[in-house]
Amino acid sequence: MSGTIRSVSVVWLLLLCLVLCRTLTGTGAAPICANAQAGCYAVSLANLFDRVVQHSARMHGISNDLHSEFEQYFLPSKNQVGRVGRNCHTSTILTPNGKENAQRMAREELTEVILKLLVAWRDPLWHFHRSMAHHHDFTNFSSDKALEMSDMVHELRKGVERVAEKMQTLGLMSDPVNSQVSPEALPPPDSGEWRRMKDYDLLYCFRRDSNKVKNYLKILKCRIVPEHGC
Amino acid sequence: MKKPSEAVLLLLLLFFTPHAKGTRFSPPGKPALTRCRSPEKETFTCWWEPGPDGGLTTTYALYYRKENSEAVYECPDYHTAGENSCFFNKNDTSIWVNYNITVVATNTLGSTFSDPVDIDVVYIVKPNPPEKLTVTVMEDKGWPFLRVSWEPPHKADTRSGWITLIYELRVKLEGEDDWEMHLAGQQKTFNIFSLRSGGTYHVQVRCKPDHGFWSEWSSTSYIKVPDYFHREKSAWILIMVFTAFIFLILTWLLHMNSHRSLKHCILPPVPGPKIRGFDEKLLKNGKSEDIFSALVVSGFPPTMSSNCEDLLVEYLEVYVPDEHELMLEEGKDLHDHCLKSEGSTSDNDSGRGSCDSHTLLMDKCGEAKEQGRQTEQEERPVETQRHQKEWNEDTLPYAHEDTVSPDMSSGRVKTWPSVFCPLPQYSSSPPNHTSSLEIAKQHCLSDSLFPPGSTSSYLTHPGHSTKETLGPSRWEFSLSNKQPRSLHPQMQTRQQLQARSDINLSNVGCEQAPAGLLPPTARPTEYVEVQRVNEEDMVLLKPVASGRGCGDGCPRLRQAEDYSKVKGVNSDHTLLLQREVMGEEAERCPCQDQETNGETDSCITSSTVTTTQKPPACNYTAAAVQDKMAPTVSGYVDTASIFTLPTY
């Protein structure tokens, strides 16, 4: 008996050491820089794009799942008279609605649109998450998804900004785009407007906007770095 | 009660039926939008299901409204997509815009609106199946695999990143029903392993946008996998051989287990020394007599009677002058000793040299050996040869049971001294007497007489040879002992002759007492020479006189000889010798003065003496001596061939 306990403890110690070693050595813990500088390592634009695209895809997936859940459990009747009149608070942001329009759009504009969208959704999602947490009707799974969604929006925005920086450093994009995308510059949406939105409508709008973001990013990627997956 | 209600119903029916017939035309039924699909996220099509047309020609129209707009538009294209469909081209399609579509069925009597449907093109994408599906067989280290490759549908614009498709393919063997699904992700190639040799595979592929509907399966692509039968076969052969081997091992194990233990088979027990009659407990008791007596094996020697004592005739008891009587006494003692030793050594497995035996004879033998060796070297070749010759003559007859007169003996029975214990082996006796010979060896020390050629047991007189300080009388016994196994008569004979010669030499040197029947007192052994058989059926023996006139050096020989007590002579003209336990009077051979061989013969032959007195104590069964065995069983009898113990 003592022998087995000892062996088990040894195994656990080994595992612990392995984990510690891994964490200590770090796997990609160094920050990503646009330029290769000390203390961080440069990631290629393609790599950046891939990361961003994947991130946006995941974000859209979560939003889709949440929307489906909502539609399934909380809206049995689909006869929503007011659905057509639904107005997402991001409808003010002009987004290309077709492939030609999107391809015709300059990469700077496109990037700007993406950033606008992401910025616009930061607060509403956070509030949405808060409201979900309070509602006991929602499952924990949905609540976690909402939280994850809001986090992802935040991170995706940062990622896109990093991509933009990289493109600018590479000369693929002009500079002034970023200045227009700062959150402060963006006129805050009517503070009450999105608060009136129902959760379901919010989810619906966000699902669409995340799809837009994902698509725009993909277009950008295949336009700028078309090597992989285009 | 019912009858009136029924009547009313009938009347109503009568009224309404013409009405119904009259109104067989009605507004169209409610159509329903079944589905809307977009193949590439740039255009889309909606289909509806028309309702009952009401008997009149009904037309359908589709109207749609875009999100956040009140304008109602009608379907731009009703025909491209077929019946009851509406096709929206690129210009009319807006992505991420909510469409509210309604179908209206109209006929002359009215129109019916369908339920509106909200769609967003992004979520109704169902691409076309992938195109250009190719399957090839490729080889990876001898094992084939399928490489499937395809292209996205030409309408779907994946190059610009507008649509992201993921693919899925399925494979099945020809004739089977179950498909094997493989999700390929966004890649456009896929490898399929673990193919069946010689099989034909069906491959299909389909695609789906990341959020949309799966396309239809592409057209099936067929591929036949070539045979790689030989590889599989070699593996099967190995497997079969291995299983057969294991099977054999298992059967062998079972066989082993069933019959006897496996341990017994693998590690057979080592046979321990089997000493018949050997009892460890007796050893523990510490009584040597018991042990030795226990070892006495009845029936040994095999040719003789079980009582080995019968086989040994230690020496002949002779009537001699006083001086010789002493010798007799000594001989008796030694006789006893020899008895014991004989018993101790009379075991079947004993192949020990007589002097190496563990018996009491050990120390006694030692001296004899040494002396023997010394004397050995002094031998004279001439004498040796002569002796050898004599011996040969003696042995041969013994072996062949011929009555041979010992050349050396002039009608006298010559008994070999104990030195010739191993004599039996020298004699050209049949190999079956080996055991006895071996035993004889052990008794080498004694003056035991043994008939050459017979499996005689003999008594050893350990004391005889060793006691004396007769340096020269050490016999060559040791020599014979040294070569115990050799049954080569010639060689042994020679050795023996040498021994004898040595002894003779020594004897000659020591004593010159021809008169005495017995050898000088110094000699431990008694030598008696059979002179003749007297009328009383007594064998007269006389000591070997060194200076006797045996031209051939016989006397010398005879001096070194041992004599057994003559027990009697049987009808076959054989002198029965026996070992005498008690001091019985010896029988004498009347042929006393005949020393020549020829005389001896005559003497012996004439000695058709019946059985003489036999000492009751020495009750040897003459049967021990086989007829084939020429000499007497007991002791060493020179003329052993002549004498055979009668069967009692």
Coordinates of N, CA and C in Angstrom, one line a residue, chain B residues 30-35 47-51 103 114-115:
Chain B
K30 N -54.0 29.2 -49.8 CA -52.9 30.0 -49.3 C -51.6 29.3 -49.7
P31 N -50.8 30.0 -50.4 CA -49.5 29.4 -50.8 C -48.6 29.5 -49.6
A32 N -47.5 28.9 -49.7 CA -46.5 28.9 -48.6 C -45.1 28.8 -49.2
L33 N -44.3 29.7 -48.6 CA -42.9 29.7 -49.1 C -42.2 28.5 -48.4
T34 N -41.8 27.7 -49.3 CA -41.1 26.5 -48.7 C -39.7 26.8 -48.3
R35 N -38.9 27.4 -49.2 CA -37.5 27.6 -48.9 C -37.0 28.7 -49.8
W47 N -38.7 29.5 -53.2 CA -39.7 28.6 -53.8 C -40.9 28.6 -52.9
W48 N -42.0 28.5 -53.5 CA -43.2 28.4 -52.7 C -44.1 27.3 -53.2
E49 N -44.9 26.9 -52.4 CA -45.9 25.8 -52.6 C -47.2 26.4 -52.9
P50 N -47.7 26.3 -54.0 CA -49.1 26.9 -54.2 C -50.1 26.1 -53.5
G51 N -51.1 26.8 -53.0 CA -52.2 26.1 -52.4 C -53.2 25.7 -53.4
V103 N -45.8 35.7 -50.6 CA -46.3 35.2 -51.8 C -47.8 35.3 -51.8
S114 N -49.7 34.6 -48.5 CA -49.0 33.5 -47.7 C -48.5 34.2 -46.4
D115 N -48.0 33.4 -45.6 CA -47.4 33.9 -44.4 C -46.0 34.5 -44.8

